[in-house]
């Protein structure tokens, strides 16, 4: 029996697991190895696609299902098997078309399970794909493979004031889709159940983890659903104020091994 048996940590990546240079520090990896070697489950809960996490997963002891595109896709990485997917639909594609026409300065990104597409490039989108080193195809909206039910997420990108100006136009469909900021310049649309809260709970049920032993870690608005639904929620010191006001425990910032702080807290609680 390990001291962390039945405990599940699901962690955001950018601003949480990764430092400001998009690296994972050695102490973080060692802490997560200690956690999983003593019975714990660890997985990523991210807005990224599965391929955009591959290099990081090679460094980490990920032994729980990966939660991708804010929960729209969940994969059992040990079996390389999709265990849940809920995509968008033709009306989401039509909204993207209307946003392109009405707001010509916004970038439009579309994410499928294993690839990313850019329908219009803006500087924020350019930096998104460059900074995260995400492979993508630049193409027209109608050139993206269908059916749209396999589109996991549409991302509207731009300077924050530009995205805010478009938000009332996009939010016409908020009763049908989940809409959230992951950063001030990324406004993301997924299926109604496509948020990290539902995604992490589905992953926990798949593992047979009790709700009280689900631990989540995040720093931004799109992390709030999983933080609010966790048995124990954590945030790094660099998190947005709304997140800091929500979580149970605040640990070191993302440049000082946030996940090491989470494991140390759990070690004291369950040791």
C-alpha positions as a Markdown table, in Angstrom:
| # | Residue | x | y | z |
|---|---|---|---|---|
| 1 | Unk | 0.0 | 0.0 | 0.0 |
| 2 | Unk | 1.3 | 3.4 | -1.0 |
| 3 | Unk | 0.6 | 6.6 | 1.0 |
| 4 | Unk | -1.0 | 8.2 | -2.1 |
| 5 | Unk | -3.1 | 5.2 | -3.1 |
| 6 | Unk | -6.4 | 6.4 | -4.7 |
| 7 | Unk | -5.3 | 10.1 | -5.0 |
| 8 | Unk | -5.5 | 11.7 | -8.4 |
| 9 | Unk | -3.7 | 15.0 | -9.3 |
| 10 | Unk | -4.9 | 16.6 | -12.6 |
| 11 | Unk | -2.7 | 19.6 | -13.5 |
| 12 | Unk | -3.0 | 22.5 | -16.0 |
| 13 | Unk | 0.2 | 23.1 | -18.0 |
| 14 | Unk | 0.9 | 26.7 | -19.0 |
| 15 | Unk | 1.4 | 28.9 | -16.0 |
| 16 | Unk | 1.2 | 26.0 | -13.6 |
| 17 | Unk | 3.2 | 22.9 | -14.5 |
| 18 | Unk | 5.5 | 24.7 | -16.9 |
| 19 | Unk | 7.7 | 27.6 | -16.0 |
| 20 | Unk | 7.8 | 30.9 | -18.0 |
| 21 | Unk | 10.2 | 29.3 | -20.5 |
| 22 | Unk | 7.7 | 26.4 | -21.1 |
| 23 | Unk | 10.0 | 23.9 | -19.3 |
| 24 | Unk | 9.4 | 21.5 | -16.5 |
| 25 | Unk | 11.9 | 21.8 | -13.7 |
| 26 | Unk | 13.8 | 18.8 | -12.5 |
| 27 | Unk | 12.4 | 19.1 | -8.9 |
| 28 | Unk | 8.9 | 19.0 | -10.3 |
| 29 | Unk | 9.6 | 15.7 | -12.2 |
| 30 | Unk | 11.2 | 14.2 | -9.1 |
| 31 | Unk | 8.2 | 15.1 | -6.9 |
| 32 | Unk | 5.7 | 13.6 | -9.4 |
| 33 | Unk | 7.7 | 10.4 | -9.7 |
| 34 | Unk | 7.7 | 10.1 | -5.9 |
| 35 | Unk | 3.9 | 10.7 | -5.9 |
| 36 | Unk | 3.2 | 8.1 | -8.5 |
| 37 | Unk | 5.7 | 5.5 | -7.2 |
| 38 | Unk | 3.7 | 5.7 | -3.9 |
| 39 | Unk | 0.4 | 4.9 | -5.5 |
| 40 | Unk | -0.9 | 8.3 | -6.8 |
| 41 | Unk | -2.3 | 9.0 | -10.2 |
| 42 | Unk | -1.1 | 12.0 | -12.2 |
| 43 | Unk | -2.4 | 13.4 | -15.5 |
| 44 | Unk | -2.5 | 16.6 | -17.5 |
| 45 | Unk | -5.7 | 18.7 | -17.8 |
| 46 | Unk | -5.0 | 21.2 | -20.6 |
| 47 | Unk | -6.5 | 23.2 | -23.4 |
| 48 | Unk | -3.8 | 21.9 | -25.6 |
| 49 | Unk | -4.2 | 19.1 | -28.2 |
| 50 | Unk | -2.7 | 15.7 | -27.4 |
| 51 | Unk | 0.2 | 16.1 | -29.8 |
| 52 | Unk | 1.1 | 19.4 | -28.2 |
| 53 | Unk | 1.7 | 17.6 | -24.9 |
| 54 | Unk | 3.7 | 14.6 | -26.3 |
| 55 | Unk | 7.2 | 15.9 | -25.5 |
| 56 | Unk | 6.2 | 16.8 | -22.0 |
| 57 | Unk | 4.5 | 13.5 | -21.3 |
| 58 | Unk | 7.8 | 11.7 | -22.1 |
| 59 | Unk | 9.3 | 13.5 | -19.1 |
| 60 | Unk | 6.4 | 13.0 | -16.7 |
| 61 | Unk | 5.0 | 9.9 | -14.9 |
| 62 | Unk | 1.5 | 10.4 | -16.5 |
| 63 | Unk | -0.4 | 7.3 | -15.3 |
| 64 | Unk | -3.9 | 8.8 | -15.5 |
| 65 | Unk | -6.1 | 9.7 | -18.5 |
| 66 | Unk | -5.1 | 12.9 | -20.3 |
| 67 | Unk | -7.7 | 15.6 | -20.4 |
| 68 | Unk | -7.3 | 17.6 | -23.6 |
| 69 | Unk | -8.9 | 20.6 | -25.3 |
| 70 | Unk | -10.4 | 21.6 | -21.9 |
| 71 | Unk | -12.1 | 18.3 | -21.5 |
| 72 | Unk | -13.6 | 17.8 | -25.0 |
| 73 | Unk | -11.2 | 14.8 | -25.4 |
| 74 | Unk | -9.9 | 12.3 | -22.8 |
| 75 | Unk | -7.3 | 9.6 | -23.7 |
| 76 | Unk | -6.1 | 6.6 | -21.8 |
| 77 | Unk | -2.4 | 7.1 | -22.7 |
| 78 | Unk | -1.3 | 3.6 | -21.6 |
| 79 | Unk | -3.7 | 2.1 | -24.2 |
| 80 | Unk | -3.4 | 5.1 | -26.6 |
| 81 | Unk | -7.2 | 5.0 | -26.7 |
| 82 | Unk | -9.8 | 7.8 | -26.8 |
| 83 | Unk | -12.2 | 7.1 | -23.9 |
| 84 | Unk | -14.3 | 10.3 | -24.3 |
| 85 | Unk | -14.8 | 12.8 | -27.1 |
| 86 | Unk | -17.5 | 15.4 | -27.6 |
| 87 | Unk | -16.9 | 17.8 | -30.5 |
| 88 | Unk | -18.6 | 20.8 | -32.0 |
| 89 | Unk | -21.1 | 21.0 | -34.9 |
| 90 | Unk | -22.0 | 22.8 | -38.1 |
| 91 | Unk | -23.4 | 25.8 | -36.2 |
| 92 | Unk | -20.1 | 26.3 | -34.5 |
| 93 | Unk | -18.4 | 26.4 | -37.9 |
| 94 | Unk | -20.9 | 28.9 | -39.0 |
| 95 | Unk | -20.2 | 31.1 | -36.0 |
| 96 | Unk | -16.5 | 31.0 | -36.8 |
| 97 | Unk | -17.3 | 32.1 | -40.4 |
| 98 | Unk | -19.4 | 35.0 | -39.1 |
| 99 | Unk | -16.7 | 36.1 | -36.6 |
| 100 | Unk | -14.1 | 36.1 | -39.4 |
| 101 | Unk | -16.3 | 38.4 | -41.4 |
| 102 | Unk | -17.3 | 40.7 | -38.6 |
| 103 | Unk | -13.9 | 40.9 | -36.8 |
| 104 | Unk | -11.1 | 40.8 | -39.4 |
| 105 | Unk | -8.4 | 41.4 | -36.8 |
| 106 | Unk | -9.1 | 38.2 | -34.9 |
| 107 | Unk | -7.2 | 35.0 | -35.4 |
| 108 | Unk | -9.2 | 31.7 | -35.8 |
| 109 | Unk | -7.7 | 28.4 | -34.7 |
| 110 | Unk | -9.5 | 25.0 | -34.9 |
| 111 | Unk | -8.2 | 22.0 | -33.0 |
| 112 | Unk | -9.0 | 18.3 | -33.8 |
| 113 | Unk | -7.7 | 15.3 | -31.8 |
| 114 | Unk | -4.3 | 15.1 | -33.6 |
| 115 | Unk | -3.9 | 18.3 | -35.5 |
| 116 | Unk | -4.4 | 22.1 | -35.4 |
| 117 | Unk | -5.6 | 24.4 | -38.1 |
| 118 | Unk | -5.3 | 28.2 | -38.5 |
| 119 | Unk | -8.0 | 29.8 | -40.7 |
| 120 | Unk | -6.6 | 33.3 | -40.1 |
| 121 | Unk | -3.3 | 34.3 | -38.6 |
| 122 | Unk | -2.9 | 37.3 | -36.2 |
| 123 | Unk | 0.1 | 38.1 | -34.2 |
| 124 | Unk | -1.3 | 36.5 | -31.0 |
| 125 | Unk | -2.0 | 33.3 | -33.0 |
| 126 | Unk | 1.5 | 33.4 | -34.5 |
| 127 | Unk | 3.0 | 33.7 | -31.0 |
| 128 | Unk | 0.7 | 30.9 | -29.8 |
| 129 | Unk | 2.0 | 28.4 | -32.3 |
| 130 | Unk | 5.6 | 29.6 | -32.2 |
| 131 | Unk | 5.9 | 29.8 | -28.4 |
| 132 | Unk | 4.3 | 26.4 | -27.9 |
| 133 | Unk | 5.9 | 24.8 | -30.9 |
| 134 | Unk | 2.6 | 23.5 | -32.2 |
| 135 | Unk | 2.5 | 22.0 | -35.7 |
| 136 | Unk | -0.4 | 23.5 | -37.7 |
| 137 | Unk | -1.9 | 23.8 | -41.2 |
| 138 | Unk | -2.9 | 27.2 | -42.5 |
| 139 | Unk | -6.0 | 26.8 | -44.6 |
| 140 | Unk | -9.6 | 28.0 | -45.2 |
| 141 | Unk | -12.4 | 27.1 | -42.9 |
| 142 | Unk | -14.0 | 24.8 | -45.5 |
| 143 | Unk | -10.7 | 22.9 | -45.9 |
| 144 | Unk | -10.6 | 21.6 | -42.4 |
| 145 | Unk | -11.5 | 17.9 | -42.3 |
| 146 | Unk | -15.1 | 17.1 | -41.4 |
| 147 | Unk | -17.4 | 16.1 | -39.7 |
| 148 | Unk | -17.4 | 19.1 | -37.4 |
| 149 | Unk | -18.3 | 16.7 | -34.5 |
| 150 | Unk | -14.5 | 15.9 | -34.6 |
| 151 | Unk | -13.6 | 19.5 | -34.1 |
| 152 | Unk | -12.7 | 19.7 | -30.4 |
| 153 | Unk | -12.2 | 23.4 | -30.0 |
| 154 | Unk | -12.3 | 26.7 | -31.8 |
| 155 | Unk | -10.0 | 29.5 | -30.4 |
| 156 | Unk | -10.6 | 33.1 | -31.2 |
| 157 | Unk | -7.4 | 35.0 | -30.6 |
| 158 | Unk | -6.2 | 38.6 | -30.6 |
| 159 | Unk | -5.3 | 41.5 | -28.3 |
| 160 | Unk | -7.4 | 41.4 | -25.2 |
| 161 | Unk | -9.4 | 44.6 | -26.2 |
| 162 | Unk | -10.1 | 43.1 | -29.6 |
| 163 | Unk | -11.4 | 39.9 | -28.2 |
| 164 | Unk | -13.5 | 41.7 | -25.6 |
| 165 | Unk | -15.1 | 43.7 | -28.5 |
| 166 | Unk | -16.1 | 40.5 | -30.2 |
| 167 | Unk | -17.2 | 38.7 | -27.1 |
| 168 | Unk | -20.9 | 39.9 | -27.1 |
| 169 | Unk | -21.1 | 38.7 | -30.7 |
| 170 | Unk | -19.6 | 35.3 | -29.8 |
| 171 | Unk | -21.6 | 35.0 | -26.6 |
| 172 | Unk | -24.9 | 34.8 | -28.5 |
| 173 | Unk | -24.3 | 31.0 | -28.4 |
| 174 | Unk | -23.2 | 30.7 | -24.8 |
| 175 | Unk | -26.3 | 28.6 | -23.9 |
| 176 | Unk | -25.1 | 26.0 | -26.5 |
| 177 | Unk | -21.4 | 26.0 | -26.1 |
| 178 | Unk | -18.8 | 26.4 | -23.3 |
| 179 | Unk | -16.9 | 29.7 | -23.8 |
| 180 | Unk | -14.0 | 30.7 | -21.6 |
| 181 | Unk | -10.7 | 32.7 | -21.6 |
| 182 | Unk | -7.6 | 30.6 | -21.2 |
| 183 | Unk | -5.4 | 33.8 | -21.5 |
| 184 | Unk | -6.5 | 37.4 | -22.1 |
| 185 | Unk | -6.0 | 36.9 | -25.8 |
| 186 | Unk | -7.5 | 33.4 | -26.2 |
| 187 | Unk | -11.3 | 33.0 | -26.1 |
| 188 | Unk | -12.1 | 29.3 | -26.5 |
| 189 | Unk | -15.3 | 27.5 | -27.6 |
| 190 | Unk | -15.9 | 23.9 | -26.9 |
| 191 | Unk | -19.0 | 21.7 | -26.5 |
| 192 | Unk | -21.2 | 22.4 | -23.6 |
| 193 | Unk | -19.6 | 19.7 | -21.5 |
| 194 | Unk | -16.1 | 20.5 | -22.8 |
| 195 | Unk | -14.6 | 22.0 | -19.8 |
| 196 | Unk | -11.9 | 20.8 | -17.4 |
| 197 | Unk | -14.3 | 20.2 | -14.6 |
| 198 | Unk | -16.3 | 17.6 | -16.5 |
| 199 | Unk | -13.2 | 16.2 | -18.0 |
| 200 | Unk | -11.3 | 15.6 | -14.8 |
| 201 | Unk | -14.4 | 14.1 | -13.1 |
| 202 | Unk | -14.8 | 11.7 | -16.1 |
| 203 | Unk | -11.1 | 10.7 | -15.8 |
| 204 | Unk | -11.5 | 10.2 | -12.0 |
| 205 | Unk | -14.5 | 7.9 | -12.5 |
| 206 | Unk | -12.5 | 6.0 | -15.2 |
| 207 | Unk | -9.8 | 5.4 | -12.5 |
| 208 | Unk | -12.3 | 4.6 | -9.8 |
| 209 | Unk | -11.1 | 7.6 | -7.7 |
| 210 | Unk | -13.3 | 8.9 | -4.9 |
| 211 | Unk | -14.4 | 12.6 | -5.5 |
| 212 | Unk | -12.8 | 13.7 | -2.2 |
| 213 | Unk | -9.4 | 12.5 | -3.5 |
| 214 | Unk | -9.4 | 14.4 | -6.7 |
| 215 | Unk | -6.8 | 17.1 | -6.6 |
| 216 | Unk | -6.6 | 19.8 | -9.3 |
| 217 | Unk | -4.1 | 22.5 | -10.0 |
| 218 | Unk | -4.5 | 25.6 | -12.2 |
| 219 | Unk | -4.0 | 29.3 | -12.7 |
| 220 | Unk | -6.5 | 30.6 | -15.1 |
| 221 | Unk | -10.2 | 31.1 | -15.9 |
| 222 | Unk | -10.6 | 27.9 | -17.9 |
| 223 | Unk | -9.3 | 26.0 | -14.8 |
| 224 | Unk | -12.1 | 27.2 | -12.6 |
| 225 | Unk | -14.5 | 24.4 | -13.3 |
| 226 | Unk | -12.0 | 21.7 | -12.3 |
| 227 | Unk | -10.9 | 23.7 | -9.3 |
| 228 | Unk | -14.4 | 24.1 | -8.0 |
| 229 | Unk | -15.2 | 20.5 | -8.4 |
| 230 | Unk | -12.1 | 19.1 | -6.7 |
| 231 | Unk | -11.7 | 17.4 | -3.4 |
| 232 | Unk | -8.6 | 19.6 | -2.9 |
| 233 | Unk | -7.8 | 22.5 | -5.2 |
| 234 | Unk | -4.5 | 24.2 | -5.7 |
| 235 | Unk | -3.2 | 27.3 | -7.4 |
| 236 | Unk | 0.3 | 28.7 | -8.0 |
| 237 | Unk | 1.0 | 32.2 | -6.5 |
| 238 | Unk | 1.0 | 33.6 | -10.0 |
| 239 | Unk | -2.6 | 32.6 | -10.7 |
| 240 | Unk | -5.3 | 35.1 | -11.5 |
| 241 | Unk | -7.0 | 36.6 | -8.5 |
| 242 | Unk | -10.3 | 34.9 | -9.2 |
| 243 | Unk | -8.5 | 31.6 | -9.1 |
| 244 | Unk | -6.6 | 32.4 | -5.9 |
| 245 | Unk | -9.9 | 33.3 | -4.3 |
| 246 | Unk | -11.4 | 30.0 | -5.3 |
| 247 | Unk | -8.8 | 27.3 | -4.3 |
| 248 | Unk | -8.2 | 25.6 | -1.0 |
| 249 | Unk | -4.4 | 25.8 | -1.1 |
| 250 | Unk | -1.9 | 28.3 | -2.7 |
| 251 | Unk | 1.5 | 27.0 | -3.5 |
| 252 | Unk | 4.7 | 28.3 | -5.0 |
| 253 | Unk | 4.5 | 30.1 | -8.4 |
| 254 | Unk | 5.1 | 28.2 | -11.7 |
| 255 | Unk | 8.8 | 29.3 | -11.8 |
| 256 | Unk | 9.4 | 27.6 | -8.4 |
| 257 | Unk | 7.9 | 24.1 | -8.8 |
| 258 | Unk | 4.2 | 24.5 | -8.3 |
| 259 | Unk | 3.6 | 20.7 | -8.5 |
| 260 | Unk | 6.4 | 20.0 | -6.0 |
| 261 | Unk | 4.5 | 22.2 | -3.5 |
| 262 | Unk | 1.3 | 20.2 | -4.2 |
| 263 | Unk | 3.0 | 16.9 | -3.6 |
| 264 | Unk | 4.6 | 18.2 | -0.4 |
| 265 | Unk | 1.2 | 19.3 | 0.9 |
| 266 | Unk | -0.3 | 15.9 | 0.2 |
| 267 | Unk | 2.7 | 14.2 | 1.7 |
| 268 | Unk | 2.0 | 16.0 | 5.0 |
| 269 | Unk | -1.8 | 15.4 | 4.8 |
| 270 | Unk | -1.6 | 11.7 | 3.9 |
| 271 | Unk | 1.9 | 10.7 | 5.2 |
